[in-house]
Amino acid sequence: MKQHTICRLNDIIPDTGVCALIEGKQIAIFRTKKNDLFALDNYDPFSQANVLSRGLIGGTMIVNETGTDEEVLYVASPIYKQRFNLATGQCLDDGNVTLAAYHVALNNDTVMLQSF
């Protein structure tokens, strides 16, 4: 698999996202307050705009497949506010919509994304 260098960790303010153009596709990369990193498609299918990197990061509790409560981090679209699970890309407000999620990692202080 191919690795892409995105930026330094400190280039992403905690609880925000940045957009990277990888092989012609816009990818939103998010950093939490705990320095966890996530990557999703930047394209919001509801507003049909590449805006998710500008969304707000939040958390909520959902009931998972086993029937237990699970805390989920999400990004809320800045346009219509649909929430997307940062780990899976699943829309929390419409179960029929899922964004592609990508593996993102930290190598020393460099944010890296695996090719898709």
GROMACS .gro file of C-alpha atoms in nm:
model
  116
    1MET     CA    1   0.000   0.000   0.000
    2LYS     CA    2   0.110   0.351  -0.076
    3GLN     CA    3   0.157   0.607   0.204
    4HIS     CA    4   0.091   0.978   0.156
    5THR     CA    5   0.243   1.248   0.375
    6ILE     CA    6  -0.030   1.494   0.471
    7CYS     CA    7   0.117   1.745   0.717
    8ARG     CA    8   0.270   1.777   1.063
    9LEU     CA    9   0.042   1.699   1.358
   10ASN     CA   10   0.067   2.059   1.483
   11ASP     CA   11  -0.067   2.183   1.148
   12ILE     CA   12  -0.408   2.046   1.253
   13ILE     CA   13  -0.559   2.235   1.547
   14PRO     CA   14  -0.716   1.992   1.799
   15ASP     CA   15  -1.088   1.929   1.737
   16THR     CA   16  -1.068   2.047   1.376
   17GLY     CA   17  -1.001   1.905   1.032
   18VAL     CA   18  -0.799   1.979   0.722
   19CYS     CA   19  -0.848   1.878   0.361
   20ALA     CA   20  -0.588   1.697   0.151
   21LEU     CA   21  -0.599   1.622  -0.220
   22ILE     CA   22  -0.485   1.262  -0.267
   23GLU     CA   23  -0.477   1.115  -0.617
   24GLY     CA   24  -0.744   1.364  -0.731
   25LYS     CA   25  -0.978   1.297  -0.436
   26GLN     CA   26  -1.047   1.532  -0.144
   27ILE     CA   27  -0.996   1.365   0.195
   28ALA     CA   28  -1.087   1.527   0.529
   29ILE     CA   29  -0.840   1.451   0.809
   30PHE     CA   30  -0.949   1.521   1.168
   31ARG     CA   31  -0.756   1.555   1.495
   32THR     CA   32  -0.928   1.519   1.832
   33LYS     CA   33  -0.824   1.677   2.161
   34LYS     CA   34  -0.660   1.343   2.250
   35ASN     CA   35  -0.461   1.355   1.922
   36ASP     CA   36  -0.662   1.070   1.768
   37LEU     CA   37  -0.664   1.096   1.388
   38PHE     CA   38  -0.945   1.006   1.147
   39ALA     CA   39  -0.993   1.043   0.772
   40LEU     CA   40  -1.314   1.046   0.568
   41ASP     CA   41  -1.423   1.160   0.225
   42ASN     CA   42  -1.450   1.539   0.228
   43TYR     CA   43  -1.762   1.523   0.007
   44ASP     CA   44  -2.093   1.578   0.188
   45PRO     CA   45  -2.358   1.385  -0.009
   46PHE     CA   46  -2.643   1.589   0.141
   47SER     CA   47  -2.519   1.934   0.033
   48GLN     CA   48  -2.318   1.792  -0.260
   49ALA     CA   49  -2.018   2.000  -0.158
   50ASN     CA   50  -1.663   1.923  -0.042
   51VAL     CA   51  -1.699   2.072   0.307
   52LEU     CA   52  -1.668   1.805   0.576
   53SER     CA   53  -1.317   1.910   0.678
   54ARG     CA   54  -1.483   2.232   0.801
   55GLY     CA   55  -1.736   2.044   1.014
   56LEU     CA   56  -1.765   2.036   1.391
   57ILE     CA   57  -1.634   1.739   1.589
   58GLY     CA   58  -1.858   1.607   1.865
   59GLY     CA   59  -1.949   1.294   2.053
   60THR     CA   60  -2.268   1.105   2.128
   61MET     CA   61  -2.388   0.772   2.260
   62ILE     CA   62  -2.543   0.517   2.025
   63VAL     CA   63  -2.676   0.165   2.077
   64ASN     CA   64  -2.450  -0.076   1.886
   65GLU     CA   65  -2.538  -0.413   1.728
   66THR     CA   66  -2.501  -0.594   2.062
   67GLY     CA   67  -2.755  -0.361   2.225
   68THR     CA   68  -2.505  -0.180   2.447
   69ASP     CA   69  -2.434   0.191   2.460
   70GLU     CA   70  -2.122   0.302   2.276
   71GLU     CA   71  -1.961   0.646   2.262
   72VAL     CA   72  -1.907   0.764   1.905
   73LEU     CA   73  -1.706   1.059   1.778
   74TYR     CA   74  -1.857   1.231   1.477
   75VAL     CA   75  -1.815   1.525   1.243
   76ALA     CA   76  -2.124   1.735   1.176
   77SER     CA   77  -2.147   1.878   0.827
   78PRO     CA   78  -2.122   2.258   0.827
   79ILE     CA   79  -2.412   2.283   0.578
   80TYR     CA   80  -2.709   2.069   0.691
   81LYS     CA   81  -2.553   1.927   1.011
   82GLN     CA   82  -2.575   1.554   0.933
   83ARG     CA   83  -2.336   1.367   1.162
   84PHE     CA   84  -2.084   1.111   1.032
   85ASN     CA   85  -1.905   0.858   1.254
   86LEU     CA   86  -1.535   0.950   1.235
   87ALA     CA   87  -1.422   0.587   1.263
   88THR     CA   88  -1.657   0.429   1.007
   89GLY     CA   89  -1.806   0.709   0.794
   90GLN     CA   90  -2.161   0.590   0.878
   91CYS     CA   91  -2.414   0.874   0.884
   92LEU     CA   92  -2.576   0.881   1.228
   93ASP     CA   93  -2.884   1.060   1.090
   94ASP     CA   94  -2.946   0.844   0.781
   95GLY     CA   95  -2.850   0.477   0.800
   96ASN     CA   96  -2.846   0.448   0.420
   97VAL     CA   97  -2.548   0.683   0.380
   98THR     CA   98  -2.185   0.594   0.453
   99LEU     CA   99  -1.871   0.782   0.358
  100ALA     CA  100  -1.543   0.608   0.283
  101ALA     CA  101  -1.313   0.601   0.586
  102TYR     CA  102  -0.935   0.581   0.547
  103HIS     CA  103  -0.648   0.463   0.763
  104VAL     CA  104  -0.451   0.758   0.896
  105ALA     CA  105  -0.150   0.728   1.125
  106LEU     CA  106   0.113   0.935   1.297
  107ASN     CA  107   0.478   0.871   1.210
  108ASN     CA  108   0.682   1.070   1.462
  109ASP     CA  109   0.503   1.405   1.416
  110THR     CA  110   0.398   1.349   1.053
  111VAL     CA  111   0.037   1.263   0.961
  112MET     CA  112   0.029   0.982   0.704
  113LEU     CA  113  -0.263   0.844   0.499
  114GLN     CA  114  -0.272   0.502   0.336
  115SER     CA  115  -0.362   0.496  -0.033
  116PHE     CA  116  -0.705   0.373  -0.132
   0.00000   0.00000   0.00000
